[in-house]
Amino acid sequence: MSINKNLFSNKRSFKNLFSIRRNSKNLFSTKKNKKKVGLLVVVVLLFLCALCIGVVVIKNTRPVVMIKVQDNSIYQYEELSGIEVKASTAKKNQKIVLNKKENYLVKDLLKDLNSGEGYKLKYDIDNRTAGTYTVELELSKELKKKVSYLWWNKIKIQLENGSFEVIESKVDPTKLMIALTFDDGPGKYTDKLLDILEENDARATFFMVGENVSKYSEAVERMKEIGCEIGNHTTNHTKLTELEVSEVISQIEGTNNLLLDIIEEKSTVVRPPYGEVNSVVRENVEYPLIMWSVDTLDWKTKDAKKVKEYTLKNVADGDIVLMHDIHQSTVKAAETIIPKLIEQGYQLVTVSEMARARGIEMKNGEKYFSFK
Ligand code: NI
């Protein structure tokens, strides 16, 4: 009997259950309860917001590892090289542990990045077309995963793209070329020589003596304007091999300072007077030492016809030709030599242009005779 009663009462409680359900339905319908629910939703939303803000704050305050493409350039036609990427971070971040088990720290990550691991470079550079190109960085899938899951609260990686410039070059490396060089000037005939070069769209390298640089500053300006190379032939044409270290340096820097005053540039190459070089010169002149492969002996003959014939007979692709623009006969010879060589298919280029076109990176203190 009592069981039955219980059963009954259970039935009732079952009914009660229903009524509770109904009541819960009512929860939404009564004004008071509506408020309660609204409050609950607001609390939950606030909590979620706080969580999001927390995540954002953590994300933004994480130590930054910067990966940056360094800006670089090559000359047109030069082989594509030198896209450099540097990873760095503040010193205090370097000891952050990224993987305890493997004892992998931020500084290890930097080392890996700086040896080229963990990213890809995206670019579309055409070395035959001058212009500025963008080099984009992209993290490798593996590193991306690590940063977003395993290390998400430890570090942040920031990427910075770079630009790569292909500088216009007038030299076609596949064609013949010669570098005409003129020493001891500028002089009173240099301007005429510059006329000839300009008319023929040709360039040359001038190894100038400091004391003449200041006398003919306008000629120096013009050399730069028409793309000739500014060479250094010491301040007063002294044999460098007979000098002390400090004197060798001041012989070069003396001319450089004069050039800086005129064209705001130093020389790019040096020709030691008389071609005399010893270990002091090699170790202390911080420029490539440019010798020659064809000596026209123009200073000796001072005969335009002889200079012209000798030069045209003896030059070949890659030669560096020695002449002196302080002699009228040499400039007269150049009047024929320059258009004639161009007619024969030679490009008349500067020493540095020729080295570049031949893929040679000239080193300071090293002698160069030709680029064949
Ligand atoms: Ni000389």
Tab-separated table of C-alpha atoms and ligand atoms in Angstrom:
chain	number	residue	atom	x	y	z
A	1	MET	CA	0.000	0.000	0.000
A	2	SER	CA	2.677	2.333	1.029
A	3	ILE	CA	4.468	1.444	-2.139
A	4	ASN	CA	1.454	2.394	-4.138
A	5	LYS	CA	1.175	5.646	-2.322
A	6	ASN	CA	4.719	6.287	-3.122
A	7	LEU	CA	4.064	5.457	-6.630
A	8	PHE	CA	1.304	7.898	-6.589
A	9	SER	CA	3.376	10.504	-4.956
A	10	ASN	CA	6.003	9.779	-7.552
A	11	LYS	CA	3.451	10.429	-10.177
A	12	ARG	CA	2.750	13.687	-8.516
A	13	SER	CA	6.373	14.564	-8.349
A	14	PHE	CA	6.500	13.686	-11.994
A	15	LYS	CA	3.739	16.146	-12.542
A	16	ASN	CA	5.680	18.571	-10.406
A	17	LEU	CA	8.596	18.101	-12.661
A	18	PHE	CA	6.400	19.153	-15.491
A	19	SER	CA	5.283	22.154	-13.659
A	20	ILE	CA	8.927	23.074	-12.988
A	21	ARG	CA	9.526	22.815	-16.679
A	22	ARG	CA	6.575	24.993	-17.260
A	23	ASN	CA	7.937	27.290	-14.630
A	24	SER	CA	11.265	27.416	-16.398
A	25	LYS	CA	9.342	28.369	-19.478
A	26	ASN	CA	7.814	31.023	-17.369
A	27	LEU	CA	11.247	32.168	-16.399
A	28	PHE	CA	11.424	33.827	-19.773
A	29	SER	CA	7.997	35.143	-19.646
A	30	THR	CA	8.073	36.914	-16.317
A	31	LYS	CA	9.627	40.343	-16.297
A	32	LYS	CA	11.884	39.620	-13.330
A	33	ASN	CA	13.300	36.513	-14.882
A	34	LYS	CA	13.853	38.203	-18.184
A	35	LYS	CA	16.096	40.642	-16.388
A	36	LYS	CA	18.018	37.829	-14.758
A	37	VAL	CA	18.664	36.126	-18.054
A	38	GLY	CA	19.668	39.383	-19.636
A	39	LEU	CA	22.161	39.924	-16.844
A	40	LEU	CA	23.542	36.435	-17.291
A	41	VAL	CA	24.068	37.004	-21.011
A	42	VAL	CA	25.813	40.302	-20.325
A	43	VAL	CA	28.094	38.632	-17.770
A	44	VAL	CA	28.959	35.868	-20.212
A	45	LEU	CA	29.593	38.372	-22.976
A	46	LEU	CA	31.763	40.476	-20.697
A	47	PHE	CA	33.699	37.399	-19.715
A	48	LEU	CA	34.248	36.480	-23.364
A	49	CYS	CA	35.298	40.041	-24.144
A	50	ALA	CA	37.746	40.029	-21.253
A	51	LEU	CA	39.109	36.746	-22.538
A	52	CYS	CA	39.533	38.164	-26.036
A	53	ILE	CA	41.158	41.316	-24.737
A	54	GLY	CA	43.435	39.180	-22.605
A	55	VAL	CA	44.487	37.138	-25.620
A	56	VAL	CA	45.053	40.269	-27.692
A	57	VAL	CA	47.051	41.886	-24.892
A	58	ILE	CA	49.210	38.797	-24.481
A	59	LYS	CA	49.648	38.584	-28.221
A	60	ASN	CA	50.677	42.199	-28.499
A	61	THR	CA	53.008	42.250	-25.576
A	62	ARG	CA	54.873	39.162	-26.645
A	63	PRO	CA	58.592	39.713	-27.344
A	64	VAL	CA	59.093	40.445	-31.017
A	65	VAL	CA	61.465	38.598	-33.307
A	66	MET	CA	61.934	40.688	-36.411
A	67	ILE	CA	62.769	39.146	-39.782
A	68	LYS	CA	63.707	41.783	-42.289
A	69	VAL	CA	64.744	41.681	-45.936
A	70	GLN	CA	67.699	44.012	-46.406
A	71	ASP	CA	67.465	46.436	-49.292
A	72	ASN	CA	69.970	45.686	-51.992
A	73	SER	CA	70.837	46.383	-55.583
A	74	ILE	CA	72.683	45.072	-58.597
A	75	TYR	CA	73.517	46.600	-61.917
A	76	GLN	CA	71.499	45.608	-64.939
A	77	TYR	CA	72.671	42.268	-66.413
A	78	GLU	CA	74.642	41.497	-63.262
A	79	GLU	CA	73.965	38.109	-61.756
A	80	LEU	CA	71.262	38.163	-59.139
A	81	SER	CA	72.837	37.977	-55.705
A	82	GLY	CA	72.900	39.559	-52.320
A	83	ILE	CA	69.312	39.256	-51.139
A	84	GLU	CA	70.027	39.305	-47.464
A	85	VAL	CA	67.638	38.557	-44.632
A	86	LYS	CA	68.359	39.460	-41.041
A	87	ALA	CA	66.559	38.192	-37.972
A	88	SER	CA	66.922	40.096	-34.737
A	89	THR	CA	65.373	40.721	-31.355
A	90	ALA	CA	66.130	42.694	-28.208
A	91	LYS	CA	68.996	41.222	-26.233
A	92	LYS	CA	66.791	40.435	-23.240
A	93	ASN	CA	64.575	38.207	-25.407
A	94	GLN	CA	67.367	35.965	-26.543
A	95	LYS	CA	67.219	33.701	-23.504
A	96	ILE	CA	63.504	32.955	-23.753
A	97	VAL	CA	63.025	29.196	-23.829
A	98	LEU	CA	60.893	28.025	-26.735
A	99	ASN	CA	61.313	24.327	-26.194
A	100	LYS	CA	62.417	23.170	-22.785
A	101	LYS	CA	63.025	19.565	-23.777
A	102	GLU	CA	65.344	20.466	-26.624
A	103	ASN	CA	66.752	23.487	-24.820
A	104	TYR	CA	65.806	25.598	-27.825
A	105	LEU	CA	66.032	29.308	-27.064
A	106	VAL	CA	65.115	32.414	-29.039
A	107	LYS	CA	68.798	32.903	-29.825
A	108	ASP	CA	68.836	29.447	-31.458
A	109	LEU	CA	65.833	30.439	-33.523
A	110	LEU	CA	67.695	33.588	-34.593
A	111	LYS	CA	70.682	31.513	-35.596
A	112	ASP	CA	68.480	29.245	-37.709
A	113	LEU	CA	66.700	32.186	-39.325
A	114	ASN	CA	69.970	33.919	-40.078
A	115	SER	CA	71.267	30.811	-41.783
A	116	GLY	CA	68.234	30.878	-44.071
A	117	GLU	CA	65.922	28.407	-42.347
A	118	GLY	CA	62.263	28.948	-41.531
A	119	TYR	CA	61.197	31.238	-44.332
A	120	LYS	CA	60.862	31.593	-48.061
A	121	LEU	CA	61.551	34.618	-50.220
A	122	LYS	CA	59.141	35.573	-52.957
A	123	TYR	CA	60.292	37.836	-55.760
A	124	ASP	CA	60.185	38.261	-59.471
A	125	ILE	CA	63.343	40.161	-60.387
A	126	ASP	CA	64.442	40.528	-63.993
A	127	ASN	CA	68.098	41.535	-64.058
A	128	ARG	CA	67.721	42.779	-67.652
A	129	THR	CA	65.089	45.329	-66.715
A	130	ALA	CA	66.078	48.272	-64.532
A	131	GLY	CA	63.670	49.107	-61.751
A	132	THR	CA	62.728	48.528	-58.132
A	133	TYR	CA	61.378	45.138	-57.188
A	134	THR	CA	59.738	43.940	-53.974
A	135	VAL	CA	61.108	40.977	-52.078
A	136	GLU	CA	58.472	39.368	-49.881
A	137	LEU	CA	59.014	37.171	-46.867
A	138	GLU	CA	56.889	34.185	-46.017
A	139	LEU	CA	57.330	31.956	-43.002
A	140	SER	CA	57.633	28.245	-43.666
A	141	LYS	CA	54.550	26.222	-42.778
A	142	GLU	CA	56.417	24.528	-39.968
A	143	LEU	CA	57.522	27.739	-38.325
A	144	LYS	CA	54.109	29.303	-38.785
A	145	LYS	CA	52.569	26.366	-36.929
A	146	LYS	CA	55.055	26.620	-34.099
A	147	VAL	CA	54.515	30.330	-33.690
A	148	SER	CA	50.744	30.058	-33.655
A	149	TYR	CA	50.386	27.008	-31.428
A	150	LEU	CA	53.452	26.039	-29.464
A	151	TRP	CA	54.991	29.458	-28.963
A	152	TRP	CA	51.904	31.616	-29.265
A	153	ASN	CA	52.345	33.211	-25.838
A	154	LYS	CA	56.129	33.315	-25.966
A	155	ILE	CA	57.111	35.304	-29.027
A	156	LYS	CA	55.683	37.198	-31.942
A	157	ILE	CA	57.312	37.162	-35.370
A	158	GLN	CA	57.204	40.315	-37.407
A	159	LEU	CA	58.088	40.242	-41.090
A	160	GLU	CA	59.365	43.156	-43.099
A	161	ASN	CA	59.642	42.975	-46.870
A	162	GLY	CA	62.487	44.675	-48.697
A	163	SER	CA	63.187	46.269	-52.010
A	164	PHE	CA	65.678	45.231	-54.627
A	165	GLU	CA	66.883	47.622	-57.231
A	166	VAL	CA	68.206	46.776	-60.661
A	167	ILE	CA	70.255	49.838	-61.555
A	168	GLU	CA	70.326	50.818	-65.184
A	169	SER	CA	73.594	49.953	-66.879
A	170	LYS	CA	74.733	51.007	-70.284
A	171	VAL	CA	76.993	47.989	-70.615
A	172	ASP	CA	75.917	44.816	-72.336
A	173	PRO	CA	78.123	42.071	-70.869
A	174	THR	CA	77.686	39.902	-73.927
A	175	LYS	CA	79.366	42.438	-76.202
A	176	LEU	CA	82.999	43.508	-76.655
A	177	MET	CA	84.364	46.227	-74.380
A	178	ILE	CA	87.445	48.265	-73.634
A	179	ALA	CA	88.291	50.627	-70.787
A	180	LEU	CA	90.188	53.714	-71.904
A	181	THR	CA	92.012	55.360	-68.995
A	182	PHE	CA	93.576	58.827	-68.876
A	183	ASP	CA	96.213	59.759	-66.293
A	184	ASP	CA	97.828	62.844	-64.792
A	185	GLY	CA	95.042	65.316	-65.594
A	186	PRO	CA	92.772	67.027	-65.775
A	187	GLY	CA	94.500	69.453	-68.094
A	188	LYS	CA	93.653	72.031	-70.663
A	189	TYR	CA	92.712	69.426	-73.305
A	190	THR	CA	90.479	67.356	-71.015
A	191	ASP	CA	87.376	69.300	-71.919
A	192	LYS	CA	87.875	68.523	-75.594
A	193	LEU	CA	88.288	64.848	-74.749
A	194	LEU	CA	85.039	64.954	-72.773
A	195	ASP	CA	83.346	66.414	-75.865
A	196	ILE	CA	84.536	63.463	-77.938
A	197	LEU	CA	83.412	60.952	-75.312
A	198	GLU	CA	80.005	62.582	-74.984
A	199	GLU	CA	79.447	62.786	-78.742
A	200	ASN	CA	80.139	59.069	-79.023
A	201	ASP	CA	78.159	58.072	-75.947
A	202	ALA	CA	81.386	56.613	-74.571
A	203	ARG	CA	82.894	56.647	-71.094
A	204	ALA	CA	86.437	56.529	-69.740
A	205	THR	CA	88.233	56.465	-66.406
A	206	PHE	CA	90.288	59.461	-65.329
A	207	PHE	CA	93.122	58.916	-62.853
A	208	MET	CA	93.603	62.428	-61.615
A	209	VAL	CA	96.311	64.209	-59.707
A	210	GLY	CA	95.068	66.306	-56.793
A	211	GLU	CA	96.858	69.468	-57.797
A	212	ASN	CA	95.152	69.403	-61.216
A	213	VAL	CA	91.752	68.497	-59.785
A	214	SER	CA	91.483	71.860	-58.083
A	215	LYS	CA	92.684	73.705	-61.222
A	216	TYR	CA	90.141	72.067	-63.539
A	217	SER	CA	87.188	71.508	-61.261
A	218	GLU	CA	84.660	72.060	-64.065
A	219	ALA	CA	86.147	69.197	-66.057
A	220	VAL	CA	85.782	66.945	-62.996
A	221	GLU	CA	82.127	67.895	-62.689
A	222	ARG	CA	81.585	67.107	-66.332
A	223	MET	CA	83.273	63.714	-66.028
A	224	LYS	CA	80.753	62.760	-63.388
A	225	GLU	CA	77.868	64.130	-65.405
A	226	ILE	CA	78.622	62.010	-68.457
A	227	GLY	CA	79.232	58.847	-66.438
A	228	CYS	CA	83.021	58.685	-66.502
A	229	GLU	CA	84.786	57.065	-63.567
A	230	ILE	CA	86.646	59.184	-61.055
A	231	GLY	CA	90.074	57.679	-60.390
A	232	ASN	CA	92.791	58.766	-57.990
A	233	HIS	CA	96.424	59.205	-59.064
A	234	THR	CA	97.681	60.713	-55.739
A	235	THR	CA	97.893	64.324	-54.696
A	236	ASN	CA	101.146	65.223	-56.441
A	237	HIS	CA	102.177	62.236	-58.528
A	238	THR	CA	104.579	60.795	-55.992
A	239	LYS	CA	106.058	57.301	-56.093
A	240	LEU	CA	104.031	55.672	-53.314
A	241	THR	CA	106.599	52.914	-52.781
A	242	GLU	CA	109.039	55.440	-51.306
A	243	LEU	CA	106.610	56.723	-48.678
A	244	GLU	CA	105.674	55.908	-45.102
A	245	VAL	CA	102.211	54.505	-44.360
A	246	SER	CA	100.768	57.851	-43.236
A	247	GLU	CA	102.142	59.599	-46.337
A	248	VAL	CA	100.650	56.952	-48.646
A	249	ILE	CA	97.264	57.481	-47.034
A	250	SER	CA	97.470	61.272	-47.217
A	251	GLN	CA	98.492	61.111	-50.904
A	252	ILE	CA	95.224	59.312	-51.653
A	253	GLU	CA	93.005	61.152	-49.209
A	254	GLY	CA	94.367	64.551	-50.304
A	255	THR	CA	92.888	64.029	-53.773
A	256	ASN	CA	89.731	62.517	-52.294
A	257	ASN	CA	89.114	65.619	-50.185
A	258	LEU	CA	89.435	67.847	-53.231
A	259	LEU	CA	87.011	65.618	-55.140
A	260	LEU	CA	84.558	65.721	-52.254
A	261	ASP	CA	84.557	69.510	-52.460
A	262	ILE	CA	83.769	69.465	-56.164
A	263	ILE	CA	81.507	66.476	-56.807
A	264	GLU	CA	80.693	65.327	-53.260
A	265	GLU	CA	82.201	61.953	-54.061
A	266	LYS	CA	85.509	60.251	-53.478
A	267	SER	CA	87.386	58.305	-56.118
A	268	THR	CA	86.382	54.700	-56.732
A	269	VAL	CA	89.687	53.337	-58.058
A	270	VAL	CA	93.379	54.195	-57.656
A	271	ARG	CA	96.273	54.045	-60.080
A	272	PRO	CA	99.598	54.347	-58.291
A	273	PRO	CA	102.021	56.641	-60.210
A	274	TYR	CA	104.433	54.661	-62.425
A	275	GLY	CA	102.414	51.558	-61.556
A	276	GLU	CA	104.662	51.105	-58.530
A	277	VAL	CA	103.179	48.967	-55.802
A	278	ASN	CA	104.640	47.372	-52.679
A	279	SER	CA	103.162	45.782	-49.567
A	280	VAL	CA	102.683	49.169	-47.854
A	281	VAL	CA	100.638	50.362	-50.841
A	282	ARG	CA	98.638	47.133	-51.070
A	283	GLU	CA	97.823	47.155	-47.377
A	284	ASN	CA	97.034	50.832	-46.967
A	285	VAL	CA	95.355	51.983	-50.140
A	286	GLU	CA	91.726	51.098	-49.626
A	287	TYR	CA	90.874	50.942	-53.302
A	288	PRO	CA	91.405	48.499	-56.146
A	289	LEU	CA	94.751	49.220	-57.816
A	290	ILE	CA	94.204	49.617	-61.546
A	291	MET	CA	97.133	48.880	-63.842
A	292	TRP	CA	96.876	48.485	-67.633
A	293	SER	CA	97.272	45.893	-70.361
A	294	VAL	CA	97.977	48.264	-73.280
A	295	ASP	CA	100.494	51.086	-72.865
A	296	THR	CA	100.100	53.514	-75.770
A	297	LEU	CA	103.365	55.311	-74.822
A	298	ASP	CA	101.576	58.531	-75.762
A	299	TRP	CA	103.660	60.516	-73.237
A	300	LYS	CA	106.800	59.405	-75.052
A	301	THR	CA	105.870	59.783	-78.703
A	302	LYS	CA	103.485	62.706	-78.323
A	303	ASP	CA	102.441	61.833	-81.857
A	304	ALA	CA	98.711	61.566	-82.531
A	305	LYS	CA	99.148	59.324	-85.579
A	306	LYS	CA	101.447	56.897	-83.766
A	307	VAL	CA	99.163	56.763	-80.713
A	308	LYS	CA	96.156	56.133	-82.920
A	309	GLU	CA	97.828	53.376	-84.965
A	310	TYR	CA	99.376	51.671	-81.966
A	311	THR	CA	96.138	51.678	-80.002
A	312	LEU	CA	93.909	50.429	-82.808
A	313	LYS	CA	96.394	47.688	-83.647
A	314	ASN	CA	96.915	46.436	-80.112
A	315	VAL	CA	93.633	46.609	-78.259
A	316	ALA	CA	91.260	43.706	-77.737
A	317	ASP	CA	88.207	42.862	-75.686
A	318	GLY	CA	88.748	43.385	-71.946
A	319	ASP	CA	91.823	45.604	-72.250
A	320	ILE	CA	92.620	48.537	-69.987
A	321	VAL	CA	94.365	51.162	-72.133
A	322	LEU	CA	96.818	53.660	-70.628
A	323	MET	CA	96.823	57.225	-72.011
A	324	HIS	CA	97.341	60.769	-70.716
A	325	ASP	CA	94.825	63.554	-71.297
A	326	ILE	CA	97.418	66.252	-70.544
A	327	HIS	CA	98.839	65.857	-74.055
A	328	GLN	CA	97.170	67.511	-77.033
A	329	SER	CA	98.394	64.686	-79.279
A	330	THR	CA	96.591	62.096	-77.161
A	331	VAL	CA	93.292	63.968	-77.322
A	332	LYS	CA	93.772	64.351	-81.074
A	333	ALA	CA	94.330	60.592	-81.349
A	334	ALA	CA	91.257	59.942	-79.228
A	335	GLU	CA	89.200	61.824	-81.777
A	336	THR	CA	89.760	58.916	-84.181
A	337	ILE	CA	90.301	56.051	-81.744
A	338	ILE	CA	86.975	56.447	-79.962
A	339	PRO	CA	84.568	56.339	-82.952
A	340	LYS	CA	86.739	53.711	-84.672
A	341	LEU	CA	86.567	51.314	-81.713
A	342	ILE	CA	82.827	51.789	-81.465
A	343	GLU	CA	82.562	51.047	-85.175
A	344	GLN	CA	84.456	47.804	-84.523
A	345	GLY	CA	81.785	46.812	-82.031
A	346	TYR	CA	83.483	47.792	-78.773
A	347	GLN	CA	81.658	49.426	-75.922
A	348	LEU	CA	83.859	52.057	-74.301
A	349	VAL	CA	83.273	51.605	-70.604
A	350	THR	CA	84.774	52.558	-67.262
A	351	VAL	CA	87.051	50.201	-65.355
A	352	SER	CA	84.402	49.409	-62.737
A	353	GLU	CA	81.745	48.851	-65.390
A	354	MET	CA	84.014	46.377	-67.146
A	355	ALA	CA	84.812	44.516	-63.908
A	356	ARG	CA	81.106	44.275	-63.103
A	357	ALA	CA	80.218	43.122	-66.591
A	358	ARG	CA	82.842	40.373	-66.263
A	359	GLY	CA	81.493	39.333	-62.883
A	360	ILE	CA	84.590	40.409	-60.986
A	361	GLU	CA	84.237	42.034	-57.609
A	362	MET	CA	87.354	44.158	-57.276
A	363	LYS	CA	89.119	44.083	-53.931
A	364	ASN	CA	90.982	46.864	-52.219
A	365	GLY	CA	94.762	46.711	-52.504
A	366	GLU	CA	94.608	44.210	-55.354
A	367	LYS	CA	96.076	44.899	-58.808
A	368	TYR	CA	94.017	44.586	-61.961
A	369	PHE	CA	95.526	44.670	-65.441
A	370	SER	CA	92.577	43.740	-67.647
A	371	PHE	CA	89.232	41.954	-67.577
A	372	LYS	CA	89.470	39.416	-70.361
B	1	NI	NI	101.051	59.251	-64.036
